[in-house]
Tab-separated table of C-alpha atoms in Angstrom:
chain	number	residue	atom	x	y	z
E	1	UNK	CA	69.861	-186.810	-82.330
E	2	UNK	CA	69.996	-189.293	-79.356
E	3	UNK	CA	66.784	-188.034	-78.138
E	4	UNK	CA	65.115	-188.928	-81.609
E	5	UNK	CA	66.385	-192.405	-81.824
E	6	UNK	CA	65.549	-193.014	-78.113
E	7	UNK	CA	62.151	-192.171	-79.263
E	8	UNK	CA	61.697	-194.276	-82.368
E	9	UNK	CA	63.037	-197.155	-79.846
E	10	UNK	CA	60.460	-196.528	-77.207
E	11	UNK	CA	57.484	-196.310	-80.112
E	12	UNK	CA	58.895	-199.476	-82.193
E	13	UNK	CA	59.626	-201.597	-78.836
E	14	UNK	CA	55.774	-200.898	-78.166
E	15	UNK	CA	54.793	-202.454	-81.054
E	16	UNK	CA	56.921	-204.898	-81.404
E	17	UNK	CA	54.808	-208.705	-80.368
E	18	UNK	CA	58.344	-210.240	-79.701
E	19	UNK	CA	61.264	-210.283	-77.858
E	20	UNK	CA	63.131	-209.177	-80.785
E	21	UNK	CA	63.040	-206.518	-82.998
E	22	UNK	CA	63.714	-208.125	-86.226
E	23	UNK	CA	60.881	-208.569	-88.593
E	24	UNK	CA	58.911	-211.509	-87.252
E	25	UNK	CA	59.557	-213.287	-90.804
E	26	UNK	CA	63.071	-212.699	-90.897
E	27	UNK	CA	63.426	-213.915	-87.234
E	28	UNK	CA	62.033	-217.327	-88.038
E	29	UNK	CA	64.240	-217.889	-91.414
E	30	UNK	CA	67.367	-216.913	-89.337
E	31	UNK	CA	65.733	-219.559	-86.220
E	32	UNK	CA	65.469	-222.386	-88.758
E	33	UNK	CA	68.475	-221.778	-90.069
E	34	UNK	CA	70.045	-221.966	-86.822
E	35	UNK	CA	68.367	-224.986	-86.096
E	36	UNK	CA	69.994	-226.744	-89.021
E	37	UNK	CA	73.295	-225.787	-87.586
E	38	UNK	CA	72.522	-227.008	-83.877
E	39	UNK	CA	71.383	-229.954	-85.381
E	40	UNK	CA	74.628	-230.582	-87.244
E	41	UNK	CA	77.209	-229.587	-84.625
E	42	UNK	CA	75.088	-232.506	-82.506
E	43	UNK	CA	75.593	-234.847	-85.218
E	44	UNK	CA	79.345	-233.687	-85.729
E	45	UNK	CA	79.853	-233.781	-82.291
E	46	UNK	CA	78.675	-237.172	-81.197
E	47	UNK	CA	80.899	-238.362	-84.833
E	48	UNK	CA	83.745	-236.895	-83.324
E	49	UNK	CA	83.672	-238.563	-80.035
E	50	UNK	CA	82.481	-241.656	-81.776
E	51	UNK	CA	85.922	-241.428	-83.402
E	52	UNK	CA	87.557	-240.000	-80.210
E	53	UNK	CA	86.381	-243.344	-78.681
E	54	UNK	CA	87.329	-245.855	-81.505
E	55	UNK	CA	90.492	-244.534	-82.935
E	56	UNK	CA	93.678	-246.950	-83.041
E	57	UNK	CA	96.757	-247.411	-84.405
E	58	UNK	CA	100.315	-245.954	-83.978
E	59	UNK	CA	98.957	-242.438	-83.484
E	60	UNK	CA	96.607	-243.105	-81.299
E	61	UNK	CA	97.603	-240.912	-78.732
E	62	UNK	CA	97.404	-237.378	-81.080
E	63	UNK	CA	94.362	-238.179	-83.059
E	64	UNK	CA	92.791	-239.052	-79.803
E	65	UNK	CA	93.422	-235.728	-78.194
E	66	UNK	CA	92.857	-233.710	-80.843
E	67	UNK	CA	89.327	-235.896	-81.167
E	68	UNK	CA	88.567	-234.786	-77.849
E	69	UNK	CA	89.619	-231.293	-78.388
E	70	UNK	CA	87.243	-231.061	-81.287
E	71	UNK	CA	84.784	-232.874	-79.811
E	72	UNK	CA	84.245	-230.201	-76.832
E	73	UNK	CA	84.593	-226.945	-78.939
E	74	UNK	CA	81.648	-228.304	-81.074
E	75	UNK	CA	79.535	-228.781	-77.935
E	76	UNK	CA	80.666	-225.572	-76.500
E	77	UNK	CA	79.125	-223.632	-79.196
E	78	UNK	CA	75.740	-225.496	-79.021
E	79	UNK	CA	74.343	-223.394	-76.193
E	80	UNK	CA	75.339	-220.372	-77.767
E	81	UNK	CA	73.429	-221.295	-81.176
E	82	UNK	CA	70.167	-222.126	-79.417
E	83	UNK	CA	70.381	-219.400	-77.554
E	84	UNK	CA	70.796	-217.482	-80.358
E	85	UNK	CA	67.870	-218.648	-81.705
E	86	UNK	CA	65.880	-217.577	-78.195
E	87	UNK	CA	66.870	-214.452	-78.332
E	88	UNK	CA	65.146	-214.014	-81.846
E	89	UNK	CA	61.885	-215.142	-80.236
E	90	UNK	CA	61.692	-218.176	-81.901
E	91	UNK	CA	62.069	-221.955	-80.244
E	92	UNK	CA	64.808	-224.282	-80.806
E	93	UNK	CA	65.541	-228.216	-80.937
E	94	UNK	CA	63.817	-230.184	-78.336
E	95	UNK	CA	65.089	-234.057	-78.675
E	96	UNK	CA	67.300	-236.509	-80.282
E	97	UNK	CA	64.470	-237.079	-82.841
E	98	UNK	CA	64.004	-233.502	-83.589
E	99	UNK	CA	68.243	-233.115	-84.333
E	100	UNK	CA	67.523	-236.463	-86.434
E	101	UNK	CA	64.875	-234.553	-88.539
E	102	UNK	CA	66.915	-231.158	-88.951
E	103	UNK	CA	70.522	-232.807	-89.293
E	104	UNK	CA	72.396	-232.931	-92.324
E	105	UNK	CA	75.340	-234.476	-91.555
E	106	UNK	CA	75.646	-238.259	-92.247
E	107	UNK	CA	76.054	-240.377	-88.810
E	108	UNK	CA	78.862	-243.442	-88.942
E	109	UNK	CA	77.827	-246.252	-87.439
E	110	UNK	CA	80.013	-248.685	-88.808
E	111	UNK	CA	82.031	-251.193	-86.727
E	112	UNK	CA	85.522	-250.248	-87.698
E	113	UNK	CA	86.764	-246.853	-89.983
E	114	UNK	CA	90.560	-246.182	-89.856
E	115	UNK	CA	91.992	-243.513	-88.671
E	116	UNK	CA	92.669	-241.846	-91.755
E	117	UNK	CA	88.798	-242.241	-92.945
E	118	UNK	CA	87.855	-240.948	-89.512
E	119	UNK	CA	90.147	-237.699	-90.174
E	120	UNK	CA	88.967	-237.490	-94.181
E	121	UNK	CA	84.854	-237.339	-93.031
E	122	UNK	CA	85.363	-235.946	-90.126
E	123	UNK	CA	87.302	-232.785	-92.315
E	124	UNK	CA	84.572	-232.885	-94.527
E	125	UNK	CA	82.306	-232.607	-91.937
E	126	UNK	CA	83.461	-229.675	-90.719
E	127	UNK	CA	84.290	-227.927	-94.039
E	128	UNK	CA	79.821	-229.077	-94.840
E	129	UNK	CA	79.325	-227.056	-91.876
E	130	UNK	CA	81.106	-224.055	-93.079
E	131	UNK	CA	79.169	-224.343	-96.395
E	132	UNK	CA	76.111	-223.980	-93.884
E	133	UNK	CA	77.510	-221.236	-91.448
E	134	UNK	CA	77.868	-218.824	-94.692
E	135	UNK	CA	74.078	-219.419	-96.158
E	136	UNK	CA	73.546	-218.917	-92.578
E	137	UNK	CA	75.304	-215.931	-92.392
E	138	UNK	CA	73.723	-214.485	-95.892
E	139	UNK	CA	70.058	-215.139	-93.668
E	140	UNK	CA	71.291	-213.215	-90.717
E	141	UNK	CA	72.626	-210.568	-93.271
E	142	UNK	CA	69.443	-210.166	-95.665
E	143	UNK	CA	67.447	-210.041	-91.787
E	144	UNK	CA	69.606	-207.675	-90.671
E	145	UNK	CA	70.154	-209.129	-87.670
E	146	UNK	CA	73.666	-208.632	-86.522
E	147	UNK	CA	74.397	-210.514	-83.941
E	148	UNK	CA	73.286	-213.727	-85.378
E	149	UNK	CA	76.282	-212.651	-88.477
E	150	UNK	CA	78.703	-212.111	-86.332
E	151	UNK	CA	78.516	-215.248	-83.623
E	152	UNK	CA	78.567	-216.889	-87.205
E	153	UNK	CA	81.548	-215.206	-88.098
E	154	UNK	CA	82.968	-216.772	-84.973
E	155	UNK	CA	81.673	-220.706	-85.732
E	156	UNK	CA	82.748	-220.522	-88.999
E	157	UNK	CA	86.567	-219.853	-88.449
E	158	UNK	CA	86.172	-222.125	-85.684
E	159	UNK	CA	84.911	-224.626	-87.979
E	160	UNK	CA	87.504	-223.855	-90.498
E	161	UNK	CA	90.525	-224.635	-88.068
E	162	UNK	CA	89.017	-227.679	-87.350
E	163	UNK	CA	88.671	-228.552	-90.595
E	164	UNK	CA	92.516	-227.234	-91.402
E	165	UNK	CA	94.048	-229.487	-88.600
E	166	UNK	CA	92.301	-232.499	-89.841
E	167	UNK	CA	93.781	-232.050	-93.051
E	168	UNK	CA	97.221	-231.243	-91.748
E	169	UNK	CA	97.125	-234.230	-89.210
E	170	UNK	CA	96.240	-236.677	-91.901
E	171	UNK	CA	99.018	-235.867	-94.341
């Protein structure tokens, strides 16, 4: 049995144009998807320290921190996404103009927002990028590509505690 699946590997690698082995269709829809998603966790990160960096007010201290806490588990995840999308043979975001054209998330670039309105978009924020990380995950699914599903598996809990302490911070 291991012998006959070694063999189908060696004669379907040989074939196989790209770096992946996922139907060359399929790889693409699961890179733009991805793309959407790097594009948004730039957008929700630069929010967050935008926040992180203008917050005030009596609980200045905790909002601030958890800002910041946020603020570097979003970027953390960025390299893994577009790598992600690499590894399915497809190319990723290239500039600020190209996250621009991809993102979904709304920027903020208004002089003052309070601290609760900070925590209320920045929840929904993250709770829009869960929305995504699941039609993400149905692409990665239908493609069969596995490991794409399951790093999403990962970013979308992580998305969903952020998203949970928000709401728990601002009650």
């Amino acid at each position: 049995m291991i012998e006959k699946v070694q063999a189908m590997t060696k004669t379907s690698a040989a074939t196989v144009p790209t770096i992946s082995d996922l139907d060359e269709c399929a790889a693409i829809t699961v890179a733009e998807a991805l793309k959407i998603i790097l594009s948004d966790s730039y957008a929700l990160y630069i929010k967050t320290k935008n926040f992180h960096w203008h917050v005030s007010g009596p609980c200045f201290r905790d909002y601030h921190l958890l800002l910041d806490e946020q603020a570097g588990q979003i970027l953390a995840a960025t390299d893994a996404i577009a790598e992600r999308a690499r590894k399915t043979g497809n190319t990723t975001i290239r500039s600020i103009g190209d996250i621009a054209r991809h993102q979904t998330i709304k920027d903020n670039d208004a002089e003052f927002v309070t601290p609760q309105d900070m925590l209320g978009e920045l929840r929904a924020d993250n709770l829009h990028m869960v929305e995504l990380l699941r039609r993400a995950k149905e692409v990665a699914d239908a493609a069969k590509d596995n490991a794409t599903s399951g790093l999403i598996d990962t970013w979308t809990d992580e998305a969903e505690r952020r998203a949970w302490f928000l709401f728990e911070i601002s009650r």
